[in-house]
Amino acid sequence: MAVDDECKLKFLELKARRNYRYIIFKIHEQQVVVDKVGNPASTYEEFTASLPANECRYAVFDFDFTTDENCQKSKIFFIAWSPDTSRVRSKMVYASSKDRFKRELDGIQVELQATDPSEMSFDIIKGRAI
């Protein structure tokens, strides 16, 4: 599975310059490409709403939070979105390509696998970040 250079460039912009809140990737014609990006003001709800209900995707989300000691922190989440309603072949392709793609994105701090929205609720993300 090839990875389009734009995927790596957009991820570096998210990580280093914080130009985006999230990036959603899809596999198109045997290549991982950028599907959507969210501006820095985007919310987590906007991010989850932009994931298709019945198609697999990879996503990266830059999560800002405040620790118990009142420190501002941020963690970059990698989310493998594989809804139960997506096609079996699609789930297999995304599952088999995930590790290879993730290695291209240097700086992922937390990985999450989700098959429905409840598995990646805001509370779960927050709990995994702290």
mmCIF file of C-alpha atoms in Angstrom:
data_model
loop_
_atom_site.group_PDB
_atom_site.id
_atom_site.type_symbol
_atom_site.label_atom_id
_atom_site.label_comp_id
_atom_site.label_asym_id
_atom_site.label_seq_id
_atom_site.Cartn_x
_atom_site.Cartn_y
_atom_site.Cartn_z
ATOM 1 C CA MET A 1 0.000 0.000 0.000
ATOM 2 C CA ALA A 2 1.504 3.305 -1.087
ATOM 3 C CA VAL A 3 1.215 6.478 0.981
ATOM 4 C CA ASP A 4 0.699 9.765 -0.846
ATOM 5 C CA ASP A 5 3.312 12.402 0.089
ATOM 6 C CA GLU A 6 0.527 14.842 0.952
ATOM 7 C CA CYS A 7 -0.395 12.590 3.909
ATOM 8 C CA LYS A 8 3.042 13.014 5.453
ATOM 9 C CA LEU A 9 3.193 16.745 4.689
ATOM 10 C CA LYS A 10 -0.216 17.467 6.229
ATOM 11 C CA PHE A 11 0.685 15.397 9.289
ATOM 12 C CA LEU A 12 3.927 17.363 9.758
ATOM 13 C CA GLU A 13 1.943 20.602 9.507
ATOM 14 C CA LEU A 14 -0.477 19.333 12.167
ATOM 15 C CA LYS A 15 2.356 18.196 14.446
ATOM 16 C CA ALA A 16 4.822 21.070 14.054
ATOM 17 C CA ARG A 17 2.734 24.101 13.114
ATOM 18 C CA ARG A 18 -0.676 23.000 14.406
ATOM 19 C CA ASN A 19 -2.291 24.115 11.141
ATOM 20 C CA TYR A 20 -5.032 21.507 11.532
ATOM 21 C CA ARG A 21 -7.065 20.001 14.368
ATOM 22 C CA TYR A 22 -7.565 16.736 12.505
ATOM 23 C CA ILE A 23 -6.800 14.904 9.267
ATOM 24 C CA ILE A 24 -8.896 12.081 7.849
ATOM 25 C CA PHE A 25 -7.261 9.676 5.414
ATOM 26 C CA LYS A 26 -8.792 7.128 3.049
ATOM 27 C CA ILE A 27 -7.478 4.375 0.818
ATOM 28 C CA HIS A 28 -8.108 5.189 -2.825
ATOM 29 C CA GLU A 29 -6.761 3.069 -5.691
ATOM 30 C CA GLN A 30 -4.190 1.221 -3.534
ATOM 31 C CA GLN A 31 -2.888 4.435 -1.987
ATOM 32 C CA VAL A 32 -3.545 6.256 1.287
ATOM 33 C CA VAL A 33 -4.628 9.823 0.504
ATOM 34 C CA VAL A 34 -5.919 12.816 2.475
ATOM 35 C CA ASP A 35 -9.727 12.823 2.601
ATOM 36 C CA LYS A 36 -10.497 15.843 4.829
ATOM 37 C CA VAL A 37 -8.758 18.275 7.159
ATOM 38 C CA GLY A 38 -10.170 20.302 10.035
ATOM 39 C CA ASN A 39 -9.023 23.815 10.849
ATOM 40 C CA PRO A 40 -7.429 24.486 14.252
ATOM 41 C CA ALA A 41 -10.738 25.773 15.672
ATOM 42 C CA SER A 42 -12.596 22.536 14.853
ATOM 43 C CA THR A 43 -14.164 20.647 17.751
ATOM 44 C CA TYR A 44 -14.032 16.944 18.524
ATOM 45 C CA GLU A 45 -17.737 16.716 17.644
ATOM 46 C CA GLU A 46 -17.049 18.184 14.188
ATOM 47 C CA PHE A 47 -14.273 15.636 13.734
ATOM 48 C CA THR A 48 -16.458 12.635 14.634
ATOM 49 C CA ALA A 49 -19.294 13.966 12.458
ATOM 50 C CA SER A 50 -16.962 14.087 9.460
ATOM 51 C CA LEU A 51 -16.197 10.342 9.654
ATOM 52 C CA PRO A 52 -18.428 8.374 7.264
ATOM 53 C CA ALA A 53 -20.981 6.125 8.977
ATOM 54 C CA ASN A 54 -20.338 3.074 6.804
ATOM 55 C CA GLU A 55 -16.825 3.426 5.367
ATOM 56 C CA CYS A 56 -13.425 2.788 6.965
ATOM 57 C CA ARG A 57 -10.943 5.625 7.467
ATOM 58 C CA TYR A 58 -7.720 6.455 9.271
ATOM 59 C CA ALA A 59 -7.683 9.682 11.231
ATOM 60 C CA VAL A 60 -5.305 11.807 13.261
ATOM 61 C CA PHE A 61 -6.654 14.167 15.923
ATOM 62 C CA ASP A 62 -4.659 16.737 17.902
ATOM 63 C CA PHE A 63 -6.283 16.679 21.352
ATOM 64 C CA ASP A 64 -5.686 19.612 23.714
ATOM 65 C CA PHE A 65 -6.353 19.119 27.414
ATOM 66 C CA THR A 66 -5.501 20.461 30.850
ATOM 67 C CA THR A 67 -3.869 18.177 33.421
ATOM 68 C CA ASP A 68 -4.852 17.999 37.099
ATOM 69 C CA GLU A 69 -1.845 20.271 37.766
ATOM 70 C CA ASN A 70 -3.435 22.870 35.421
ATOM 71 C CA CYS A 71 -0.884 22.384 32.617
ATOM 72 C CA GLN A 72 -1.936 22.765 28.986
ATOM 73 C CA LYS A 73 -0.964 19.666 27.015
ATOM 74 C CA SER A 74 -1.700 18.079 23.695
ATOM 75 C CA LYS A 75 -1.575 14.511 22.396
ATOM 76 C CA ILE A 76 -1.812 13.281 18.830
ATOM 77 C CA PHE A 77 -4.261 10.399 18.444
ATOM 78 C CA PHE A 78 -4.275 7.906 15.583
ATOM 79 C CA ILE A 79 -7.754 6.473 15.112
ATOM 80 C CA ALA A 80 -8.517 3.459 12.950
ATOM 81 C CA TRP A 81 -12.205 3.905 12.109
ATOM 82 C CA SER A 82 -13.738 0.633 10.950
ATOM 83 C CA PRO A 83 -17.518 0.730 11.420
ATOM 84 C CA ASP A 84 -19.416 -2.557 11.686
ATOM 85 C CA THR A 85 -21.542 -1.483 8.711
ATOM 86 C CA SER A 86 -18.582 -1.148 6.312
ATOM 87 C CA ARG A 87 -17.785 -3.829 3.727
ATOM 88 C CA VAL A 88 -15.719 -6.807 4.927
ATOM 89 C CA ARG A 89 -13.128 -6.357 2.151
ATOM 90 C CA SER A 90 -12.684 -2.700 3.125
ATOM 91 C CA LYS A 91 -12.167 -3.631 6.788
ATOM 92 C CA MET A 92 -9.543 -6.198 5.782
ATOM 93 C CA VAL A 93 -7.636 -3.738 3.571
ATOM 94 C CA TYR A 94 -7.615 -1.038 6.260
ATOM 95 C CA ALA A 95 -6.605 -3.502 8.993
ATOM 96 C CA SER A 96 -3.744 -4.957 6.968
ATOM 97 C CA SER A 97 -2.409 -1.529 5.944
ATOM 98 C CA LYS A 98 -2.726 0.224 9.306
ATOM 99 C CA ASP A 99 0.704 -0.491 10.797
ATOM 100 C CA ARG A 100 2.538 0.346 7.594
ATOM 101 C CA PHE A 101 0.691 3.667 7.307
ATOM 102 C CA LYS A 102 1.141 4.505 10.991
ATOM 103 C CA ARG A 103 4.908 4.087 10.664
ATOM 104 C CA GLU A 104 4.890 6.885 8.073
ATOM 105 C CA LEU A 105 3.436 9.297 10.648
ATOM 106 C CA ASP A 106 6.186 9.901 13.172
ATOM 107 C CA GLY A 107 4.785 11.439 16.357
ATOM 108 C CA ILE A 108 1.611 9.458 17.045
ATOM 109 C CA GLN A 109 1.170 9.273 20.821
ATOM 110 C CA VAL A 110 -2.050 7.305 21.322
ATOM 111 C CA GLU A 111 -3.717 4.732 19.074
ATOM 112 C CA LEU A 112 -7.417 3.928 19.139
ATOM 113 C CA GLN A 113 -9.466 1.383 17.190
ATOM 114 C CA ALA A 114 -13.175 2.173 16.838
ATOM 115 C CA THR A 115 -16.055 0.306 15.205
ATOM 116 C CA ASP A 116 -18.811 2.671 16.335
ATOM 117 C CA PRO A 117 -18.931 6.230 17.730
ATOM 118 C CA SER A 118 -19.290 5.081 21.353
ATOM 119 C CA GLU A 119 -15.798 3.530 21.195
ATOM 120 C CA MET A 120 -14.257 6.926 20.496
ATOM 121 C CA SER A 121 -16.412 9.194 22.628
ATOM 122 C CA PHE A 122 -14.928 12.402 24.016
ATOM 123 C CA ASP A 123 -14.674 10.818 27.475
ATOM 124 C CA ILE A 124 -12.667 7.864 26.130
ATOM 125 C CA ILE A 125 -10.301 10.193 24.263
ATOM 126 C CA LYS A 126 -9.856 12.323 27.371
ATOM 127 C CA GLY A 127 -9.253 9.247 29.526
ATOM 128 C CA ARG A 128 -6.591 7.917 27.147
ATOM 129 C CA ALA A 129 -4.840 11.309 26.951
ATOM 130 C CA ILE A 130 -4.277 11.797 30.669
#
